[in-house]
Amino acid sequence: MSEDNAPASPLLSLFPKATATEQTESITLEELFRRIREGDWRSEVNACRKHLRKGTEAGLRAYQEAKKTLPAVISTGTVKTRRRSVSDEERGAVHSGYICLDFDGKDNPDHTLDDLRRIVLAADFVQGVFASPSGDGLKAFVRVPADFDQHLGCWEAARQHFAACGLTLDENTADPFRFCFVSYDPDAKWKASAKELEPVAVPEKLKRERTPSNGTEDPAHVRKVLQQLVDKIGPDQKRRKWLHILGATRDGVGFDLGNALVDEFFPAVKPDHDNAGDPPDTLDATWGSLHGLGVDPDDPAKMFDALPDLSDPPDLFRVAAEKSEPVQTRRSLADYRVDHSATLSLSSEQIDALRPPYVIDGFLRQAEVAMVGAESKSRKSWLVQDAGFSLATGTPWLAAADGMGGFATNKAKVHIFDLELNDSEVKYRFAKARAHRFAESPVLAKCATDNVRAYSLDGLTGDEIRRLLAELKATVSPGDLVIIDCLYRLVPDGNETEKVADILGVAKRFAKETNAGVIVVDHFRKAGDDKARNRFVGTFVKQASASTLVAIEVTKEDVLVLNIDARTFYGVNRVHARFNPETYAFDSIPEAELERQRRERAFEEEEGWLEGIRQLAERGAFTTADAGALWNVKRQSALPRLEKLVKRGWLHKDAPGPGKTTKWNLKPEGRGGFDGDFAEV
C-alpha cells in the first residue's frame, strides 16, 4: 500500500434525491463529513429512522420511500450525468481516489454499530466512517487508486479483508457509480490520513455480474433467448421488471440493435419518460424513465443480472423468473364461494374424508400448521425431532415404553429448518438420538437417515430464510412434515402481531401449496394456564393462524405435559411424556400411572417423616416444635406434615385447648410398617 495521504479535497457529485439524473453541486469529502456530523440533514434522516423504529412492514416501506428523497453523492468522484445510456466520454466521470463500502446491520447481526466502527476504522486504508441513514449500518470511505479500471479489484481486496474480520459487505457497492445517501451522525470520523488500498485479482463471477458486455453477444442468440423469456414468463409483468431485461438487452447487443429488439419483442412496453427530447420507443427513454419508476439506476446488479450470461439460457431463465413477479389474476367473490350442494348425499365416512389425511393422527393434517411452544431448555427441539423420526420411519409418536399407543403417523419425508443450531450441533443431536432410538434396528436407522433432511440456517437473516423456504417447496411432497425451529429467529418479538401474522401466513401458504404438515416451534414466557392457546406470546394471532397449538409444561419430576388444542381433531387434550435416556425417545405416560407414581412418592416421603417420629416418640408425647427440630424445619412447616401422619392413622393429636401446647402420640399402627395401598390422604 502507498504511504501517501489522500489527495487534497477530492470532489464528489451531490444529487438532490435518488431520482435525479443531474448533479446540483460538487462537494469535498471533508465538507460531506462535516455536514453529516453537524446535522445539515438531521431532520430528514431522523424522519427516515422514525419509520424504521415502528418495526413493521409498512414502516419499512415508508423508510425506503423517504430515503429516496435524501440527497446522495457518487462516492467515486464527479459525473456530468447518471444516465447510463450515454457514453463514458459524455458521462465525464472523474475519480475521487475513494470508494464507499456499505456494512448493513442486517448482514452483520452479531455486531453493534460500535463494533462496526471499531473494526472498520482499524483498517489502515479506511479514511472515514459514518452511520448510514437507517442508523444500524456503517458507510466507510476507502482510499484507492484514482482509476475506474481498478475499482472492482480494490472492492474485492476490501471485501476479503473485512470477511477475515467477520464482516459482510453489501455487494451492491461494487458499482463505482452507486449512490451513497447522506446521513446524520455526530460521531462521524474522518482520519487525517490513510494508506492506498492495492487491488487484487477480480473473481470471474464478480466480473460477469459487474462488467457490461458492451454489445459483444450474438444477436441471433439474444433474439432466441428473448423469445424464450417472453414465452416463459409472459409480457404482462410489472413494467419495472421488464426494464431490467431491456437494459441488459441493450448492453448485450449494443444500443441500435437493442432498440430494434425492444420494438420487436416489447411493442406494448413503452415506459414513460421524463425528458421531452427522448423518443418514447427507445431504450434511451427506458433508461431515462428508471428514476420516475423508482428503480435504482445506481445498482447494476438489478440492471444487468436479469441477463447475466447469454450463453447459459437455463441460468438466465432462473434469474429472470426470480426478478419477475407472477401475473396476479383478480378473483371475483364467486371464486371464493364454498359449494355445499355436493355434500348433500355423502355418507358419514365420506364426510369425514372431506378433511385432509393426517400427517400425525390426532395432531396434524396435511396443509395444516401446528405451533409447539415451551419455555427455554424444555427439550422442545428434541421433541419435534422425535416426531420427525416417527414420521420418517412410519412408527407411532409418543408411544408408551412398550411401544403401545401413541399418535399414528403416515411414513413420509421430514424437512427440518433449524434456525438456531450450527451444522455440527445439528449432526450431533441427530446422530445421538438415532443411535439410541434405533440401536437394535439398523433398518429403521437407515430409514430415518434417508427420510430426514435437515438444514442449518443459523445466522441467516429473516429474508434469506424465507427465500430458502420458498426454494424448499420444490422438494416437498404431500404428506411430508416440515419443521421450522424456532419462530423467534424470524420474529424476535412475539408481540409484534403484524410480523407474526406475516410469517405465519407464509407458513400457512407453504402448507396449503405443498399439502405438507408444518410444525413451527415457539418460545413462550407465560405460565399457569391449562389452555394451550393462552400460553403463547402474541396469543390471538397465533391462535388464529395455527390449526393445532401445543403448550408444553415441565413438571418437577421432569415430565413433559403437552396441552393440546387441535382444531380438526377431537378427544386429545393433554399428553404426558418423559424423555427416555436409553432410547432418546419420548415415552407417553398414562395419567393413571402418573397419579400412582405421585402417590407412591408421597407415601415414601411420609414414611421417611414417620421414621424419625418413631425415635422421638420413644420418650412419650412430643410437641410440634419437637418435630420441627427433628426435621430441621420451622414449626409452621412441621404442622402440615404431622396432620398428614394423623390422616394416615399413624399419629394421635392431643389438643388440650386454647393456650395449651398440642401434644402428639404415636399410635400402634405407626409403630409397625404400612402394608396398605398408596391411597391419597
PDB file of N, CA and C in Angstrom, residues 59-118:
ATOM      1  N   GLY A  59     -43.790   0.341   8.021  1.00  0.00           N
ATOM      2  CA  GLY A  59     -42.739   1.271   8.412  1.00  0.00           C
ATOM      3  C   GLY A  59     -41.509   1.139   7.535  1.00  0.00           C
ATOM      4  N   LEU A  60     -41.166  -0.104   7.178  1.00  0.00           N
ATOM      5  CA  LEU A  60     -40.018  -0.331   6.300  1.00  0.00           C
ATOM      6  C   LEU A  60     -40.251   0.269   4.925  1.00  0.00           C
ATOM      7  N   ARG A  61     -41.455   0.063   4.398  1.00  0.00           N
ATOM      8  CA  ARG A  61     -41.760   0.632   3.079  1.00  0.00           C
ATOM      9  C   ARG A  61     -41.704   2.163   3.123  1.00  0.00           C
ATOM     10  N   ALA A  62     -42.228   2.740   4.211  1.00  0.00           N
ATOM     11  CA  ALA A  62     -42.200   4.198   4.346  1.00  0.00           C
ATOM     12  C   ALA A  62     -40.760   4.700   4.441  1.00  0.00           C
ATOM     13  N   TYR A  63     -39.912   3.944   5.141  1.00  0.00           N
ATOM     14  CA  TYR A  63     -38.494   4.309   5.238  1.00  0.00           C
ATOM     15  C   TYR A  63     -37.837   4.300   3.856  1.00  0.00           C
ATOM     16  N   GLN A  64     -38.110   3.252   3.091  1.00  0.00           N
ATOM     17  CA  GLN A  64     -37.497   3.144   1.767  1.00  0.00           C
ATOM     18  C   GLN A  64     -37.927   4.290   0.848  1.00  0.00           C
ATOM     19  N   GLU A  65     -39.195   4.677   0.946  1.00  0.00           N
ATOM     20  CA  GLU A  65     -39.665   5.797   0.127  1.00  0.00           C
ATOM     21  C   GLU A  65     -39.045   7.112   0.595  1.00  0.00           C
ATOM     22  N   ALA A  66     -38.986   7.310   1.928  1.00  0.00           N
ATOM     23  CA  ALA A  66     -38.410   8.548   2.460  1.00  0.00           C
ATOM     24  C   ALA A  66     -36.923   8.646   2.132  1.00  0.00           C
ATOM     25  N   LYS A  67     -36.234   7.508   2.141  1.00  0.00           N
ATOM     26  CA  LYS A  67     -34.799   7.511   1.856  1.00  0.00           C
ATOM     27  C   LYS A  67     -34.514   8.012   0.440  1.00  0.00           C
ATOM     28  N   LYS A  68     -35.422   7.736  -0.505  1.00  0.00           N
ATOM     29  CA  LYS A  68     -35.213   8.163  -1.889  1.00  0.00           C
ATOM     30  C   LYS A  68     -35.211   9.684  -2.033  1.00  0.00           C
ATOM     31  N   THR A  69     -35.775  10.369  -1.043  1.00  0.00           N
ATOM     32  CA  THR A  69     -35.818  11.832  -1.121  1.00  0.00           C
ATOM     33  C   THR A  69     -34.569  12.479  -0.533  1.00  0.00           C
ATOM     34  N   LEU A  70     -33.682  11.681   0.082  1.00  0.00           N
ATOM     35  CA  LEU A  70     -32.454  12.226   0.654  1.00  0.00           C
ATOM     36  C   LEU A  70     -31.456  12.579  -0.446  1.00  0.00           C
ATOM     37  N   PRO A  71     -30.659  13.635  -0.254  1.00  0.00           N
ATOM     38  CA  PRO A  71     -29.548  13.875  -1.175  1.00  0.00           C
ATOM     39  C   PRO A  71     -28.556  12.710  -1.140  1.00  0.00           C
ATOM     40  N   ALA A  72     -27.776  12.580  -2.201  1.00  0.00           N
ATOM     41  CA  ALA A  72     -26.817  11.478  -2.274  1.00  0.00           C
ATOM     42  C   ALA A  72     -25.622  11.908  -3.109  1.00  0.00           C
ATOM     43  N   VAL A  73     -24.492  11.250  -2.848  1.00  0.00           N
ATOM     44  CA  VAL A  73     -23.270  11.551  -3.597  1.00  0.00           C
ATOM     45  C   VAL A  73     -22.832  10.323  -4.385  1.00  0.00           C
ATOM     46  N   ILE A  74     -22.044  10.555  -5.425  1.00  0.00           N
ATOM     47  CA  ILE A  74     -21.324   9.483  -6.106  1.00  0.00           C
ATOM     48  C   ILE A  74     -19.979   9.378  -5.400  1.00  0.00           C
ATOM     49  N   SER A  75     -19.759   8.296  -4.702  1.00  0.00           N
ATOM     50  CA  SER A  75     -18.594   8.206  -3.817  1.00  0.00           C
ATOM     51  C   SER A  75     -17.273   8.186  -4.580  1.00  0.00           C
ATOM     52  N   THR A  76     -17.307   7.745  -5.838  1.00  0.00           N
ATOM     53  CA  THR A  76     -16.053   7.619  -6.586  1.00  0.00           C
ATOM     54  C   THR A  76     -15.622   8.920  -7.254  1.00  0.00           C
ATOM     55  N   GLY A  77     -16.422   9.984  -7.146  1.00  0.00           N
ATOM     56  CA  GLY A  77     -15.989  11.244  -7.733  1.00  0.00           C
ATOM     57  C   GLY A  77     -17.122  12.052  -8.314  1.00  0.00           C
ATOM     58  N   THR A  78     -16.877  12.656  -9.455  1.00  0.00           N
ATOM     59  CA  THR A  78     -17.867  13.513 -10.101  1.00  0.00           C
ATOM     60  C   THR A  78     -18.258  12.957 -11.450  1.00  0.00           C
ATOM     61  N   VAL A  79     -19.520  13.195 -11.823  1.00  0.00           N
ATOM     62  CA  VAL A  79     -20.029  12.816 -13.145  1.00  0.00           C
ATOM     63  C   VAL A  79     -20.926  13.943 -13.640  1.00  0.00           C
ATOM     64  N   LYS A  80     -21.002  14.110 -14.960  1.00  0.00           N
ATOM     65  CA  LYS A  80     -21.894  15.116 -15.528  1.00  0.00           C
ATOM     66  C   LYS A  80     -23.341  14.651 -15.485  1.00  0.00           C
ATOM     67  N   THR A  81     -23.548  13.346 -15.636  1.00  0.00           N
ATOM     68  CA  THR A  81     -24.895  12.786 -15.624  1.00  0.00           C
ATOM     69  C   THR A  81     -24.836  11.354 -15.120  1.00  0.00           C
ATOM     70  N   ARG A  82     -25.954  10.868 -14.550  1.00  0.00           N
ATOM     71  CA  ARG A  82     -26.024   9.482 -14.087  1.00  0.00           C
ATOM     72  C   ARG A  82     -26.700   8.587 -15.117  1.00  0.00           C
ATOM     73  N   ARG A  83     -27.110   9.119 -16.220  1.00  0.00           N
ATOM     74  CA  ARG A  83     -27.807   8.303 -17.212  1.00  0.00           C
ATOM     75  C   ARG A  83     -26.838   7.327 -17.847  1.00  0.00           C
ATOM     76  N   ARG A  84     -27.216   6.054 -17.879  1.00  0.00           N
ATOM     77  CA  ARG A  84     -26.305   5.008 -18.332  1.00  0.00           C
ATOM     78  C   ARG A  84     -26.324   4.840 -19.848  1.00  0.00           C
ATOM     79  N   SER A  85     -27.258   5.482 -20.494  1.00  0.00           N
ATOM     80  CA  SER A  85     -27.311   5.322 -21.948  1.00  0.00           C
ATOM     81  C   SER A  85     -26.245   6.145 -22.651  1.00  0.00           C
ATOM     82  N   VAL A  86     -25.606   7.056 -21.933  1.00  0.00           N
ATOM     83  CA  VAL A  86     -24.592   7.902 -22.563  1.00  0.00           C
ATOM     84  C   VAL A  86     -23.250   7.188 -22.559  1.00  0.00           C
ATOM     85  N   SER A  87     -22.346   7.668 -23.403  1.00  0.00           N
ATOM     86  CA  SER A  87     -21.005   7.089 -23.458  1.00  0.00           C
ATOM     87  C   SER A  87     -20.197   7.531 -22.242  1.00  0.00           C
ATOM     88  N   ASP A  88     -19.066   6.848 -22.034  1.00  0.00           N
ATOM     89  CA  ASP A  88     -18.201   7.230 -20.926  1.00  0.00           C
ATOM     90  C   ASP A  88     -17.723   8.672 -21.067  1.00  0.00           C
ATOM     91  N   GLU A  89     -17.463   9.089 -22.298  1.00  0.00           N
ATOM     92  CA  GLU A  89     -16.994  10.454 -22.523  1.00  0.00           C
ATOM     93  C   GLU A  89     -18.078  11.463 -22.148  1.00  0.00           C
ATOM     94  N   GLU A  90     -19.327  11.141 -22.541  1.00  0.00           N
ATOM     95  CA  GLU A  90     -20.433  12.043 -22.210  1.00  0.00           C
ATOM     96  C   GLU A  90     -20.707  12.069 -20.707  1.00  0.00           C
ATOM     97  N   ARG A  91     -20.449  10.944 -20.048  1.00  0.00           N
ATOM     98  CA  ARG A  91     -20.674  10.901 -18.601  1.00  0.00           C
ATOM     99  C   ARG A  91     -19.664  11.781 -17.883  1.00  0.00           C
ATOM    100  N   GLY A  92     -18.463  11.889 -18.400  1.00  0.00           N
ATOM    101  CA  GLY A  92     -17.467  12.797 -17.848  1.00  0.00           C
ATOM    102  C   GLY A  92     -17.068  12.471 -16.429  1.00  0.00           C
ATOM    103  N   ALA A  93     -16.853  11.206 -16.120  1.00  0.00           N
ATOM    104  CA  ALA A  93     -16.535  10.809 -14.749  1.00  0.00           C
ATOM    105  C   ALA A  93     -15.083  11.140 -14.405  1.00  0.00           C
ATOM    106  N   VAL A  94     -14.883  11.713 -13.215  1.00  0.00           N
ATOM    107  CA  VAL A  94     -13.545  11.994 -12.685  1.00  0.00           C
ATOM    108  C   VAL A  94     -13.434  11.299 -11.332  1.00  0.00           C
ATOM    109  N   HIS A  95     -12.463  10.397 -11.202  1.00  0.00           N
ATOM    110  CA  HIS A  95     -12.353   9.586  -9.990  1.00  0.00           C
ATOM    111  C   HIS A  95     -11.827  10.416  -8.813  1.00  0.00           C
ATOM    112  N   SER A  96     -12.382  10.148  -7.631  1.00  0.00           N
ATOM    113  CA  SER A  96     -12.006  10.887  -6.421  1.00  0.00           C
ATOM    114  C   SER A  96     -10.817  10.275  -5.687  1.00  0.00           C
ATOM    115  N   GLY A  97     -10.494   9.012  -6.038  1.00  0.00           N
ATOM    116  CA  GLY A  97      -9.478   8.304  -5.256  1.00  0.00           C
ATOM    117  C   GLY A  97     -10.062   7.611  -4.037  1.00  0.00           C
ATOM    118  N   TYR A  98     -11.409   7.467  -4.025  1.00  0.00           N
ATOM    119  CA  TYR A  98     -12.086   6.801  -2.910  1.00  0.00           C
ATOM    120  C   TYR A  98     -13.182   5.888  -3.452  1.00  0.00           C
ATOM    121  N   ILE A  99     -13.486   4.861  -2.685  1.00  0.00           N
ATOM    122  CA  ILE A  99     -14.712   4.099  -2.897  1.00  0.00           C
ATOM    123  C   ILE A  99     -15.439   4.046  -1.564  1.00  0.00           C
ATOM    124  N   CYS A 100     -16.758   3.860  -1.621  1.00  0.00           N
ATOM    125  CA  CYS A 100     -17.567   3.787  -0.400  1.00  0.00           C
ATOM    126  C   CYS A 100     -18.029   2.353  -0.189  1.00  0.00           C
ATOM    127  N   LEU A 101     -17.793   1.832   1.009  1.00  0.00           N
ATOM    128  CA  LEU A 101     -18.255   0.498   1.387  1.00  0.00           C
ATOM    129  C   LEU A 101     -19.472   0.640   2.293  1.00  0.00           C
ATOM    130  N   ASP A 102     -20.351  -0.350   2.225  1.00  0.00           N
ATOM    131  CA  ASP A 102     -21.591  -0.303   2.999  1.00  0.00           C
ATOM    132  C   ASP A 102     -21.699  -1.576   3.833  1.00  0.00           C
ATOM    133  N   PHE A 103     -21.779  -1.410   5.161  1.00  0.00           N
ATOM    134  CA  PHE A 103     -21.945  -2.543   6.074  1.00  0.00           C
ATOM    135  C   PHE A 103     -23.344  -2.455   6.678  1.00  0.00           C
ATOM    136  N   ASP A 104     -24.271  -3.260   6.166  1.00  0.00           N
ATOM    137  CA  ASP A 104     -25.651  -3.231   6.656  1.00  0.00           C
ATOM    138  C   ASP A 104     -25.757  -3.972   7.979  1.00  0.00           C
ATOM    139  N   GLY A 105     -26.592  -3.443   8.883  1.00  0.00           N
ATOM    140  CA  GLY A 105     -26.807  -4.122  10.150  1.00  0.00           C
ATOM    141  C   GLY A 105     -27.424  -5.492   9.972  1.00  0.00           C
ATOM    142  N   LYS A 106     -28.338  -5.629   9.004  1.00  0.00           N
ATOM    143  CA  LYS A 106     -28.999  -6.925   8.798  1.00  0.00           C
ATOM    144  C   LYS A 106     -28.032  -7.987   8.287  1.00  0.00           C
ATOM    145  N   ASP A 107     -26.966  -7.559   7.604  1.00  0.00           N
ATOM    146  CA  ASP A 107     -25.977  -8.512   7.110  1.00  0.00           C
ATOM    147  C   ASP A 107     -24.927  -8.854   8.160  1.00  0.00           C
ATOM    148  N   ASN A 108     -24.894  -8.072   9.239  1.00  0.00           N
ATOM    149  CA  ASN A 108     -23.911  -8.283  10.312  1.00  0.00           C
ATOM    150  C   ASN A 108     -24.626  -8.282  11.660  1.00  0.00           C
ATOM    151  N   PRO A 109     -25.549  -9.243  11.862  1.00  0.00           N
ATOM    152  CA  PRO A 109     -26.418  -9.196  13.051  1.00  0.00           C
ATOM    153  C   PRO A 109     -25.681  -9.390  14.369  1.00  0.00           C
ATOM    154  N   ASP A 110     -24.479  -9.945  14.332  1.00  0.00           N
ATOM    155  CA  ASP A 110     -23.742 -10.194  15.577  1.00  0.00           C
ATOM    156  C   ASP A 110     -22.887  -9.012  16.000  1.00  0.00           C
ATOM    157  N   HIS A 111     -22.959  -7.897  15.269  1.00  0.00           N
ATOM    158  CA  HIS A 111     -22.126  -6.741  15.574  1.00  0.00           C
ATOM    159  C   HIS A 111     -22.997  -5.500  15.767  1.00  0.00           C
ATOM    160  N   THR A 112     -22.726  -4.763  16.828  1.00  0.00           N
ATOM    161  CA  THR A 112     -23.389  -3.484  17.037  1.00  0.00           C
ATOM    162  C   THR A 112     -22.747  -2.434  16.134  1.00  0.00           C
ATOM    163  N   LEU A 113     -23.371  -1.259  16.084  1.00  0.00           N
ATOM    164  CA  LEU A 113     -22.803  -0.170  15.306  1.00  0.00           C
ATOM    165  C   LEU A 113     -21.427   0.211  15.842  1.00  0.00           C
ATOM    166  N   ASP A 114     -21.274   0.188  17.159  1.00  0.00           N
ATOM    167  CA  ASP A 114     -19.959   0.492  17.749  1.00  0.00           C
ATOM    168  C   ASP A 114     -18.925  -0.546  17.351  1.00  0.00           C
ATOM    169  N   ASP A 115     -19.348  -1.825  17.290  1.00  0.00           N
ATOM    170  CA  ASP A 115     -18.433  -2.883  16.835  1.00  0.00           C
ATOM    171  C   ASP A 115     -17.964  -2.593  15.405  1.00  0.00           C
ATOM    172  N   LEU A 116     -18.926  -2.240  14.562  1.00  0.00           N
ATOM    173  CA  LEU A 116     -18.580  -1.970  13.161  1.00  0.00           C
ATOM    174  C   LEU A 116     -17.594  -0.807  13.059  1.00  0.00           C
ATOM    175  N   ARG A 117     -17.837   0.271  13.805  1.00  0.00           N
ATOM    176  CA  ARG A 117     -16.914   1.415  13.775  1.00  0.00           C
ATOM    177  C   ARG A 117     -15.510   0.982  14.171  1.00  0.00           C
ATOM    178  N   ARG A 118     -15.429   0.240  15.270  1.00  0.00           N
ATOM    179  CA  ARG A 118     -14.114  -0.149  15.801  1.00  0.00           C
ATOM    180  C   ARG A 118     -13.350  -1.014  14.803  1.00  0.00           C
TER     181      ARG A 118
END
